[in-house]
mmCIF file of C-alpha atoms in Angstrom:
data_model
loop_
_atom_site.group_PDB
_atom_site.id
_atom_site.type_symbol
_atom_site.label_atom_id
_atom_site.label_comp_id
_atom_site.label_asym_id
_atom_site.label_seq_id
_atom_site.Cartn_x
_atom_site.Cartn_y
_atom_site.Cartn_z
ATOM 1 C CA MET A 188 11.892 -16.846 -26.872
ATOM 2 C CA ASN A 189 14.632 -16.886 -24.323
ATOM 3 C CA ILE A 190 16.408 -13.549 -24.204
ATOM 4 C CA GLU A 191 19.445 -12.843 -22.117
ATOM 5 C CA LEU A 192 20.885 -9.372 -21.532
ATOM 6 C CA TYR A 193 24.506 -9.196 -20.444
ATOM 7 C CA ASP A 194 24.483 -5.643 -19.166
ATOM 8 C CA PRO A 195 27.443 -3.358 -18.715
ATOM 9 C CA GLU A 196 28.240 -2.643 -15.079
ATOM 10 C CA MET A 197 25.534 -0.433 -13.572
ATOM 11 C CA CYS A 198 24.782 0.425 -9.991
ATOM 12 C CA CYS A 199 21.602 -1.620 -10.037
ATOM 13 C CA GLN A 200 19.721 -4.025 -12.252
ATOM 14 C CA THR A 201 18.236 -1.315 -14.431
ATOM 15 C CA GLY A 202 20.745 1.515 -14.157
ATOM 16 C CA VAL A 203 17.921 4.023 -14.184
ATOM 17 C CA CYS A 204 19.474 6.441 -11.776
ATOM 18 C CA GLY A 205 19.931 10.050 -10.874
ATOM 19 C CA ALA A 206 17.937 13.136 -11.647
ATOM 20 C CA SER A 207 18.326 12.559 -15.389
ATOM 21 C CA PRO A 208 18.251 8.820 -16.061
ATOM 22 C CA ASP A 209 19.492 7.552 -19.406
ATOM 23 C CA PRO A 210 16.445 7.354 -21.708
ATOM 24 C CA GLU A 211 18.019 4.390 -23.480
ATOM 25 C CA LEU A 212 18.015 2.409 -20.231
ATOM 26 C CA ILE A 213 14.407 3.363 -19.576
ATOM 27 C CA ARG A 214 13.556 2.106 -23.047
ATOM 28 C CA VAL A 215 15.368 -1.183 -22.400
ATOM 29 C CA GLY A 216 13.631 -1.540 -19.040
ATOM 30 C CA GLU A 217 10.262 -1.083 -20.672
ATOM 31 C CA MET A 218 11.176 -3.475 -23.488
ATOM 32 C CA VAL A 219 12.135 -6.152 -20.957
ATOM 33 C CA GLU A 220 8.815 -5.739 -19.152
ATOM 34 C CA TRP A 221 6.896 -5.908 -22.439
ATOM 35 C CA LEU A 222 8.687 -9.091 -23.515
ATOM 36 C CA LYS A 223 8.032 -10.710 -20.153
ATOM 37 C CA GLN A 224 4.376 -9.785 -20.284
ATOM 38 C CA HIS A 225 4.153 -11.375 -23.715
ATOM 39 C CA GLY A 226 5.398 -14.709 -22.485
ATOM 40 C CA HIS A 227 9.088 -14.481 -23.257
ATOM 41 C CA GLU A 228 11.737 -15.420 -20.815
ATOM 42 C CA VAL A 229 14.050 -12.480 -20.202
ATOM 43 C CA VAL A 230 16.994 -12.450 -17.824
ATOM 44 C CA ARG A 231 19.501 -9.684 -17.143
ATOM 45 C CA TYR A 232 22.998 -10.367 -15.911
ATOM 46 C CA MET A 233 25.712 -8.139 -14.581
ATOM 47 C CA LEU A 234 29.338 -9.084 -14.133
ATOM 48 C CA SER A 235 29.538 -8.072 -10.484
ATOM 49 C CA ARG A 236 26.488 -10.116 -9.529
ATOM 50 C CA ASN A 237 26.336 -12.989 -11.982
ATOM 51 C CA PRO A 238 29.955 -13.757 -12.919
ATOM 52 C CA GLU A 239 29.193 -17.435 -13.624
ATOM 53 C CA GLN A 240 26.708 -16.515 -16.336
ATOM 54 C CA PHE A 241 29.378 -14.523 -18.117
ATOM 55 C CA THR A 242 31.869 -17.404 -18.075
ATOM 56 C CA GLN A 243 29.354 -20.165 -18.820
ATOM 57 C CA GLN A 244 28.028 -18.525 -21.982
ATOM 58 C CA GLU A 245 30.995 -19.267 -24.233
ATOM 59 C CA GLN A 246 30.328 -16.644 -26.901
ATOM 60 C CA VAL A 247 29.874 -13.962 -24.273
ATOM 61 C CA TYR A 248 32.958 -14.983 -22.307
ATOM 62 C CA LYS A 249 35.081 -14.971 -25.467
ATOM 63 C CA ARG A 250 33.957 -11.510 -26.446
ATOM 64 C CA VAL A 251 34.609 -10.030 -23.011
ATOM 65 C CA LEU A 252 38.077 -11.580 -22.946
ATOM 66 C CA GLN A 253 38.865 -10.223 -26.395
ATOM 67 C CA GLU A 254 37.228 -6.817 -26.325
ATOM 68 C CA GLY A 255 36.830 -6.007 -22.651
ATOM 69 C CA MET A 256 33.827 -4.129 -21.277
ATOM 70 C CA ALA A 257 33.317 -2.273 -24.559
ATOM 71 C CA CYS A 258 31.482 -5.281 -26.025
ATOM 72 C CA LEU A 259 28.690 -4.892 -23.474
ATOM 73 C CA PRO A 260 25.762 -4.941 -23.553
ATOM 74 C CA ILE A 261 25.487 -8.301 -25.269
ATOM 75 C CA VAL A 262 22.067 -9.695 -26.038
ATOM 76 C CA THR A 263 21.476 -13.360 -26.828
ATOM 77 C CA VAL A 264 18.280 -14.807 -28.234
ATOM 78 C CA ASP A 265 17.670 -18.522 -27.655
ATOM 79 C CA GLY A 266 21.304 -19.003 -26.784
ATOM 80 C CA GLU A 267 22.685 -17.292 -29.887
ATOM 81 C CA LEU A 268 24.562 -14.020 -29.697
ATOM 82 C CA TYR A 269 22.337 -11.394 -31.310
ATOM 83 C CA SER A 270 23.976 -8.046 -30.680
ATOM 84 C CA SER A 271 27.012 -6.587 -28.997
ATOM 85 C CA GLY A 272 27.844 -3.061 -27.903
ATOM 86 C CA ARG A 273 24.235 -1.871 -28.038
ATOM 87 C CA TYR A 274 20.706 -2.883 -27.081
ATOM 88 C CA PRO A 275 18.503 -4.008 -29.969
ATOM 89 C CA THR A 276 15.072 -2.507 -30.531
ATOM 90 C CA LEU A 277 11.925 -4.401 -29.677
ATOM 91 C CA ASP A 278 11.170 -4.786 -33.390
ATOM 92 C CA GLU A 279 14.529 -6.386 -34.004
ATOM 93 C CA ILE A 280 13.984 -8.927 -31.262
ATOM 94 C CA ILE A 281 10.510 -9.780 -32.450
ATOM 95 C CA ALA A 282 11.874 -10.166 -35.999
ATOM 96 C CA VAL A 283 14.267 -12.887 -34.782
ATOM 97 C CA LYS A 284 11.312 -15.022 -33.872
ATOM 98 C CA GLU A 285 9.606 -14.515 -37.218
ATOM 99 C CA SER A 286 12.687 -15.202 -39.309
ATOM 100 C CA MET B 351 7.727 -2.739 23.030
ATOM 101 C CA THR B 352 9.268 -3.457 19.664
ATOM 102 C CA LYS B 353 12.742 -4.889 19.271
ATOM 103 C CA PHE B 354 13.714 -2.449 16.524
ATOM 104 C CA ILE B 355 13.412 1.312 16.931
ATOM 105 C CA LEU B 356 14.394 3.434 13.929
ATOM 106 C CA PHE B 357 14.952 7.175 14.161
ATOM 107 C CA SER B 358 14.460 9.228 11.056
ATOM 108 C CA GLY B 359 14.585 12.951 10.354
ATOM 109 C CA LYS B 360 16.392 15.784 8.639
ATOM 110 C CA GLY B 361 19.928 16.607 9.738
ATOM 111 C CA GLY B 362 20.108 18.827 12.803
ATOM 112 C CA VAL B 363 16.703 18.027 14.297
ATOM 113 C CA GLY B 364 18.185 16.123 17.233
ATOM 114 C CA LYS B 365 17.849 12.592 15.926
ATOM 115 C CA THR B 366 21.164 11.449 17.379
ATOM 116 C CA SER B 367 20.453 12.917 20.839
ATOM 117 C CA LEU B 368 17.064 11.243 20.999
ATOM 118 C CA SER B 369 18.244 7.871 19.734
ATOM 119 C CA CYS B 370 21.075 7.942 22.283
ATOM 120 C CA ALA B 371 18.660 8.838 25.082
ATOM 121 C CA THR B 372 16.288 6.076 23.978
ATOM 122 C CA ALA B 373 19.049 3.467 23.944
ATOM 123 C CA LEU B 374 20.239 4.640 27.356
ATOM 124 C CA MET B 375 16.697 4.424 28.712
ATOM 125 C CA LEU B 376 16.329 0.817 27.513
ATOM 126 C CA ALA B 377 19.756 -0.260 28.755
ATOM 127 C CA SER B 378 19.137 1.375 32.147
ATOM 128 C CA ASP B 379 16.080 -0.866 32.501
ATOM 129 C CA GLY B 380 18.423 -3.833 32.144
ATOM 130 C CA ALA B 381 17.844 -4.708 28.489
ATOM 131 C CA ARG B 382 20.784 -5.568 26.238
ATOM 132 C CA THR B 383 20.673 -2.714 23.729
ATOM 133 C CA LEU B 384 22.596 -1.964 20.553
ATOM 134 C CA LEU B 385 22.679 1.572 19.174
ATOM 135 C CA VAL B 386 23.675 1.716 15.500
ATOM 136 C CA THR B 387 24.340 4.637 13.234
ATOM 137 C CA THR B 388 24.661 4.549 9.467
ATOM 138 C CA ASP B 389 25.101 8.297 9.206
ATOM 139 C CA PRO B 390 28.598 9.364 8.118
ATOM 140 C CA ALA B 391 27.946 12.711 9.807
ATOM 141 C CA SER B 392 26.806 11.115 13.050
ATOM 142 C CA ASN B 393 28.459 12.292 16.223
ATOM 143 C CA LEU B 394 27.477 9.305 18.313
ATOM 144 C CA GLY B 395 30.999 9.043 19.654
ATOM 145 C CA ASP B 396 30.947 12.699 20.752
ATOM 146 C CA VAL B 397 27.623 12.287 22.532
ATOM 147 C CA PHE B 398 28.941 9.372 24.583
ATOM 148 C CA GLU B 399 32.418 10.892 24.722
ATOM 149 C CA GLN B 400 34.107 7.723 23.542
ATOM 150 C CA SER B 401 35.359 6.114 20.352
ATOM 151 C CA ILE B 402 33.080 4.156 18.090
ATOM 152 C CA GLY B 403 33.821 1.639 15.361
ATOM 153 C CA ALA B 404 32.585 -0.946 12.908
ATOM 154 C CA GLU B 405 32.360 -3.583 15.655
ATOM 155 C CA ALA B 406 29.819 -3.216 18.448
ATOM 156 C CA GLN B 407 31.530 -2.030 21.618
ATOM 157 C CA PRO B 408 30.263 -1.491 25.174
ATOM 158 C CA VAL B 409 29.653 2.003 26.503
ATOM 159 C CA ALA B 410 31.865 2.834 29.461
ATOM 160 C CA GLY B 411 29.815 3.433 32.582
ATOM 161 C CA VAL B 412 26.560 1.976 31.251
ATOM 162 C CA ASN B 413 25.712 -1.709 31.545
ATOM 163 C CA HIS B 414 24.054 -3.498 28.631
ATOM 164 C CA LEU B 415 24.602 -0.668 26.137
ATOM 165 C CA PHE B 416 26.634 -1.145 22.945
ATOM 166 C CA LEU B 417 27.519 1.229 20.126
ATOM 167 C CA GLN B 418 28.245 0.489 16.491
ATOM 168 C CA GLU B 419 28.867 2.587 13.420
ATOM 169 C CA ILE B 420 28.170 1.374 9.918
ATOM 170 C CA ASN B 421 30.660 3.311 7.868
ATOM 171 C CA PRO B 422 29.595 3.744 4.224
ATOM 172 C CA GLU B 423 33.174 3.677 2.967
ATOM 173 C CA ASP B 424 33.968 0.403 4.711
ATOM 174 C CA ALA B 425 30.660 -1.038 3.610
ATOM 175 C CA LEU B 426 31.421 -0.129 0.015
ATOM 176 C CA ARG B 427 34.888 -1.657 0.193
ATOM 177 C CA ALA B 428 33.542 -4.933 1.575
ATOM 178 C CA TYR B 429 30.815 -4.939 -1.050
ATOM 179 C CA LYS B 430 33.289 -4.419 -3.881
ATOM 180 C CA ASP B 431 35.666 -7.066 -2.557
ATOM 181 C CA ARG B 432 32.857 -9.578 -2.435
ATOM 182 C CA ALA B 433 31.778 -8.760 -5.971
ATOM 183 C CA LEU B 434 35.248 -8.768 -7.498
ATOM 184 C CA ALA B 435 36.729 -11.824 -5.756
ATOM 185 C CA PRO B 436 35.012 -14.413 -7.978
ATOM 186 C CA LEU B 437 36.198 -12.597 -11.120
ATOM 187 C CA ALA B 438 39.895 -12.546 -10.343
ATOM 188 C CA GLY B 439 41.847 -14.764 -12.709
ATOM 189 C CA ARG B 440 38.893 -15.262 -15.008
ATOM 190 C CA PHE B 441 38.796 -11.810 -16.525
ATOM 191 C CA PRO B 442 41.541 -9.461 -17.687
ATOM 192 C CA GLU B 443 42.837 -6.833 -15.300
ATOM 193 C CA ALA B 444 41.323 -4.049 -17.419
ATOM 194 C CA VAL B 445 37.847 -5.512 -17.001
ATOM 195 C CA LEU B 446 38.265 -5.714 -13.240
ATOM 196 C CA ARG B 447 39.524 -2.143 -13.043
ATOM 197 C CA SER B 448 36.664 -0.857 -15.108
ATOM 198 C CA MET B 449 34.199 -2.723 -12.888
ATOM 199 C CA GLU B 450 35.671 -1.316 -9.752
ATOM 200 C CA GLU B 451 35.368 2.153 -11.197
ATOM 201 C CA LYS B 452 31.710 1.578 -12.058
ATOM 202 C CA MET B 453 31.054 0.389 -8.528
ATOM 203 C CA SER B 454 32.372 3.538 -6.919
ATOM 204 C CA GLY B 455 29.347 5.800 -7.248
ATOM 205 C CA PRO B 456 27.219 7.111 -4.372
ATOM 206 C CA CYS B 457 24.497 4.766 -5.517
ATOM 207 C CA THR B 458 26.551 1.623 -4.915
ATOM 208 C CA GLU B 459 27.653 3.079 -1.595
ATOM 209 C CA GLU B 460 24.034 3.435 -0.570
ATOM 210 C CA ILE B 461 23.298 -0.143 -1.563
ATOM 211 C CA ALA B 462 26.372 -1.395 0.281
ATOM 212 C CA THR B 463 25.366 0.484 3.443
ATOM 213 C CA PHE B 464 21.881 -0.868 3.118
ATOM 214 C CA ASP B 465 23.329 -4.368 2.937
ATOM 215 C CA GLN B 466 24.892 -3.781 6.340
ATOM 216 C CA PHE B 467 21.653 -2.407 7.698
ATOM 217 C CA ILE B 468 19.931 -5.648 6.682
ATOM 218 C CA ALA B 469 22.539 -7.603 8.622
ATOM 219 C CA ARG B 470 21.661 -5.603 11.768
ATOM 220 C CA MET B 471 17.997 -6.421 11.230
ATOM 221 C CA ASN B 472 18.948 -10.065 11.728
ATOM 222 C CA GLU B 473 20.506 -9.519 15.146
ATOM 223 C CA PRO B 474 19.896 -12.261 17.699
ATOM 224 C CA ASP B 475 22.299 -10.974 20.380
ATOM 225 C CA TYR B 476 20.305 -7.991 21.622
ATOM 226 C CA ASP B 477 16.932 -7.306 23.214
ATOM 227 C CA TYR B 478 16.686 -3.959 21.420
ATOM 228 C CA VAL B 479 18.349 -2.433 18.405
ATOM 229 C CA VAL B 480 18.047 1.351 18.072
ATOM 230 C CA PHE B 481 18.989 2.948 14.755
ATOM 231 C CA ASP B 482 20.171 6.529 14.693
ATOM 232 C CA THR B 483 19.302 7.323 11.064
ATOM 233 C CA ALA B 484 16.896 4.877 9.473
ATOM 234 C CA PRO B 485 17.239 4.192 5.757
ATOM 235 C CA THR B 486 15.210 6.587 3.650
ATOM 236 C CA GLY B 487 12.045 5.506 1.883
ATOM 237 C CA HIS B 488 14.052 5.589 -1.271
ATOM 238 C CA THR B 489 16.523 3.041 0.053
ATOM 239 C CA LEU B 490 13.815 0.936 1.634
ATOM 240 C CA ARG B 491 12.301 0.624 -1.797
ATOM 241 C CA LEU B 492 15.210 -1.627 -2.615
ATOM 242 C CA LEU B 493 13.290 -4.192 -0.635
ATOM 243 C CA GLU B 494 10.348 -4.136 -2.951
ATOM 244 C CA LEU B 495 9.874 -6.756 -5.596
ATOM 245 C CA PRO B 496 11.020 -6.058 -9.139
ATOM 246 C CA GLY B 497 7.432 -5.701 -10.307
ATOM 247 C CA SER B 498 7.152 -2.235 -8.883
ATOM 248 C CA TRP B 499 10.089 -0.801 -10.700
ATOM 249 C CA SER B 500 8.094 0.818 -13.496
ATOM 250 C CA ILE B 501 6.708 3.300 -10.997
ATOM 251 C CA HIS B 502 10.220 4.379 -10.117
ATOM 252 C CA ILE B 503 11.115 4.765 -13.740
ATOM 253 C CA GLU B 504 8.172 7.099 -14.125
ATOM 254 C CA GLU B 505 9.258 9.080 -11.094
ATOM 255 C CA SER B 506 12.853 9.144 -12.254
ATOM 256 C CA ALA B 507 11.834 10.251 -15.696
ATOM 257 C CA LYS B 508 10.024 13.182 -14.109
ATOM 258 C CA GLY B 509 13.319 14.164 -12.590
ATOM 259 C CA SER B 510 12.300 13.809 -8.981
ATOM 260 C CA GLY B 511 15.914 13.176 -8.059
ATOM 261 C CA GLN B 512 15.566 9.481 -7.334
ATOM 262 C CA THR B 513 18.986 7.951 -7.343
ATOM 263 C CA CYS B 514 18.612 4.242 -7.581
ATOM 264 C CA ILE B 515 15.794 1.827 -8.157
ATOM 265 C CA GLY B 516 17.411 -1.540 -7.788
ATOM 266 C CA SER B 517 15.395 -4.423 -6.539
ATOM 267 C CA ALA B 518 16.038 -7.125 -4.003
ATOM 268 C CA ASP B 519 17.939 -9.229 -6.516
ATOM 269 C CA SER B 520 20.483 -6.478 -7.089
ATOM 270 C CA LEU B 521 21.757 -6.884 -3.562
ATOM 271 C CA MET B 522 24.338 -9.189 -2.115
ATOM 272 C CA ALA B 523 22.786 -10.729 0.958
ATOM 273 C CA SER B 524 20.410 -13.624 0.562
ATOM 274 C CA LYS B 525 16.846 -13.164 -0.558
ATOM 275 C CA ALA B 526 15.711 -14.819 2.668
ATOM 276 C CA GLN B 527 17.498 -12.168 4.741
ATOM 277 C CA TYR B 528 15.812 -9.378 2.813
ATOM 278 C CA ASP B 529 12.413 -10.978 3.073
ATOM 279 C CA HIS B 530 12.941 -11.328 6.779
ATOM 280 C CA ALA B 531 13.969 -7.665 7.050
ATOM 281 C CA VAL B 532 10.893 -6.490 5.148
ATOM 282 C CA GLN B 533 8.571 -8.530 7.313
ATOM 283 C CA THR B 534 10.268 -7.256 10.444
ATOM 284 C CA LEU B 535 10.026 -3.625 9.332
ATOM 285 C CA GLN B 536 6.367 -3.990 8.445
ATOM 286 C CA ASP B 537 5.415 -5.851 11.608
ATOM 287 C CA PRO B 538 4.115 -3.316 14.151
ATOM 288 C CA ASP B 539 5.087 -5.705 16.948
ATOM 289 C CA SER B 540 8.697 -5.718 15.791
ATOM 290 C CA THR B 541 9.518 -2.240 14.521
ATOM 291 C CA THR B 542 8.772 1.335 15.568
ATOM 292 C CA PHE B 543 9.651 4.183 13.223
ATOM 293 C CA VAL B 544 10.233 7.428 15.120
ATOM 294 C CA PHE B 545 10.241 10.636 13.081
ATOM 295 C CA VAL B 546 12.036 13.514 14.730
ATOM 296 C CA THR B 547 11.179 17.054 13.657
ATOM 297 C CA GLN B 548 11.547 20.620 14.850
ATOM 298 C CA ALA B 549 8.482 22.853 15.092
ATOM 299 C CA ALA B 550 9.402 24.625 11.854
ATOM 300 C CA LYS B 551 8.079 24.575 8.325
ATOM 301 C CA LEU B 552 10.749 22.749 6.310
ATOM 302 C CA SER B 553 11.405 20.196 8.982
ATOM 303 C CA VAL B 554 7.690 19.374 9.406
ATOM 304 C CA GLU B 555 6.993 19.179 5.667
ATOM 305 C CA GLU B 556 9.898 16.850 5.064
ATOM 306 C CA MET B 557 8.963 14.697 8.038
ATOM 307 C CA LEU B 558 5.365 14.295 6.874
ATOM 308 C CA ARG B 559 6.513 13.486 3.361
ATOM 309 C CA SER B 560 8.850 10.754 4.471
ATOM 310 C CA SER B 561 6.258 9.425 6.915
ATOM 311 C CA GLU B 562 3.821 9.008 4.023
ATOM 312 C CA GLU B 563 6.461 7.379 1.887
ATOM 313 C CA ILE B 564 7.343 4.897 4.639
ATOM 314 C CA HIS B 565 3.643 4.242 5.178
ATOM 315 C CA ARG B 566 3.218 3.383 1.503
ATOM 316 C CA LEU B 567 5.886 0.721 1.967
ATOM 317 C CA GLY B 568 3.670 -0.919 4.564
ATOM 318 C CA ILE B 569 5.611 0.303 7.588
ATOM 319 C CA VAL B 570 2.780 1.554 9.742
ATOM 320 C CA ASN B 571 4.021 1.656 13.331
ATOM 321 C CA GLN B 572 5.093 5.301 13.315
ATOM 322 C CA GLN B 573 5.336 8.076 15.834
ATOM 323 C CA VAL B 574 6.562 11.643 15.865
ATOM 324 C CA ILE B 575 8.670 13.524 18.357
ATOM 325 C CA ILE B 576 8.676 17.286 18.024
ATOM 326 C CA ASN B 577 12.036 18.270 19.391
ATOM 327 C CA GLY B 578 13.301 21.588 20.688
ATOM 328 C CA VAL B 579 9.974 22.971 21.922
ATOM 329 C CA ILE B 580 10.472 26.023 24.180
ATOM 330 C CA PRO B 581 9.818 24.792 27.764
ATOM 331 C CA GLU B 582 6.805 26.173 29.622
ATOM 332 C CA ASP B 583 8.745 28.148 32.235
ATOM 333 C CA GLU B 584 10.689 29.979 29.512
ATOM 334 C CA ARG B 585 7.701 31.196 27.558
ATOM 335 C CA SER B 586 7.247 34.412 29.551
ATOM 336 C CA HIS B 587 10.707 35.560 28.484
ATOM 337 C CA PRO B 588 10.442 38.040 25.570
ATOM 338 C CA TYR B 589 12.902 36.287 23.262
ATOM 339 C CA SER B 590 11.990 32.673 23.931
ATOM 340 C CA GLY B 591 8.322 33.696 24.202
ATOM 341 C CA ARG B 592 8.461 34.919 20.631
ATOM 342 C CA ARG B 593 10.233 31.762 19.559
ATOM 343 C CA TYR B 594 7.445 29.716 21.134
ATOM 344 C CA GLU B 595 4.745 31.780 19.370
ATOM 345 C CA LYS B 596 6.425 30.820 16.111
ATOM 346 C CA GLN B 597 6.397 27.134 17.048
ATOM 347 C CA ILE B 598 2.692 26.915 17.921
ATOM 348 C CA PRO B 599 1.295 26.742 14.350
ATOM 349 C CA TYR B 600 3.580 23.788 13.589
ATOM 350 C CA LEU B 601 2.668 21.976 16.794
ATOM 351 C CA VAL B 602 -0.961 22.309 15.684
ATOM 352 C CA ASP B 603 -0.141 21.382 12.096
ATOM 353 C CA VAL B 604 1.556 18.101 13.025
ATOM 354 C CA ARG B 605 -1.418 17.149 15.223
ATOM 355 C CA LYS B 606 -3.773 17.761 12.326
ATOM 356 C CA ARG B 607 -1.761 15.873 9.758
ATOM 357 C CA PHE B 608 -0.126 12.973 11.600
ATOM 358 C CA GLU B 609 -2.309 10.183 12.923
ATOM 359 C CA GLY B 610 0.031 8.279 15.233
ATOM 360 C CA PRO B 611 1.338 9.202 18.677
ATOM 361 C CA ILE B 612 3.058 12.603 18.941
ATOM 362 C CA GLY B 613 5.464 13.514 21.707
ATOM 363 C CA GLN B 614 7.277 16.750 22.536
ATOM 364 C CA MET B 615 10.782 17.268 23.796
ATOM 365 C CA PRO B 616 12.011 20.542 25.289
ATOM 366 C CA LEU B 617 14.801 22.732 23.992
ATOM 367 C CA TYR B 618 17.804 22.334 26.290
ATOM 368 C CA ALA B 619 20.058 25.158 27.332
ATOM 369 C CA ASP B 620 23.039 22.821 27.274
ATOM 370 C CA GLU B 621 24.365 20.659 24.507
ATOM 371 C CA VAL B 622 23.230 17.032 24.742
ATOM 372 C CA LYS B 623 26.568 15.429 25.482
ATOM 373 C CA GLY B 624 27.886 13.117 28.168
ATOM 374 C CA LEU B 625 26.049 10.616 30.336
ATOM 375 C CA THR B 626 24.689 13.068 32.932
ATOM 376 C CA MET B 627 22.955 15.127 30.281
ATOM 377 C CA LEU B 628 21.750 12.017 28.438
ATOM 378 C CA HIS B 629 20.170 10.657 31.608
ATOM 379 C CA GLN B 630 18.202 13.882 31.948
ATOM 380 C CA VAL B 631 17.034 13.676 28.333
ATOM 381 C CA SER B 632 16.027 10.042 28.961
ATOM 382 C CA GLU B 633 13.856 11.187 31.880
ATOM 383 C CA ASP B 634 12.008 13.671 29.675
ATOM 384 C CA LEU B 635 11.802 11.115 26.900
ATOM 385 C CA HIS B 636 9.709 8.791 29.049
ATOM 386 C CA HIS B 637 6.816 11.203 28.464
ATOM 387 C CA ALA B 638 7.471 11.760 24.768
ATOM 388 C CA ILE B 639 8.018 8.304 23.331
ATOM 389 C CA ILE B 640 5.721 5.308 23.361
ATOM 390 C CA LEU B 641 7.591 2.040 23.173
#
């Protein structure tokens, strides 16, 4: 599968920062590593660093224009918008492949 | 002699004085030398008794010596401008504002400053570049490849106070520049890391910790300068004699626990300020530093 994460703006690629990092971001970081290790292509984009990706992906661009930053994170699977406003679980992503 | 000499150490140990004296020593030998600080609390300008800015400028009264300050605030502004410019006109104002807000944390500031540091590591115009305040091991980890990030997550999860674990691709300058900087830092023929410490518990512990951390990143050309040691002819004095007694265990401790070269610098009665004083410190430094 080809999974793309359009992250909300964070200070670095994972956002796992500070003395008490957000457990949700740790979970997502681990999920990304797991997916990569199992042969999936996973890419993470952030507006400040990959603006072209946000404008080239039509569904993503449209959402950001309409809803602003609140629609992030957006996750696409094989080019199709899967979720918006939250990160899916690993099970959900795997289920996409099986369906 | 390595082209890059980085001074590292806790605040107040005399890092600025020693990096100034080192730069002066090199310039006095006729080498074109740049002294850079990235420390917002640096008093480089006070030491040389002249102004200092974002552009390298010559030191009055010393040939071949140039000073430059990397200001974190300016670095952050430039970094933000670069990031936001391509978005203007393509995204609503609210999105841009929200992004700018997100990019205003201390973490982004550290990355932005680090970006500038990398630029100085690609400096063809000088024979030597001396850094007052080297990046911390934590910042240097930005240079590591993304593969190692899980370790940081573990550390962060334990609450060790790590701030940011970005990887090379989260930075603005080109990958090639970063790769070049890493290689330069790790090459013992290019870079010397000088740890400055006082002969006191906290200072020594912190110095050894950061030395180990830097070592783990493959930066092996390290040396230590123990600064502020009571000079020999003062040790018979009751007050300074007692001070020296207190320093001895730490002088021994560093020798036991640090493998590279170790030098000692005396405590000065006068503040290290102005060229006359700096020249004297440079003289003493000849015996304490190995370049």
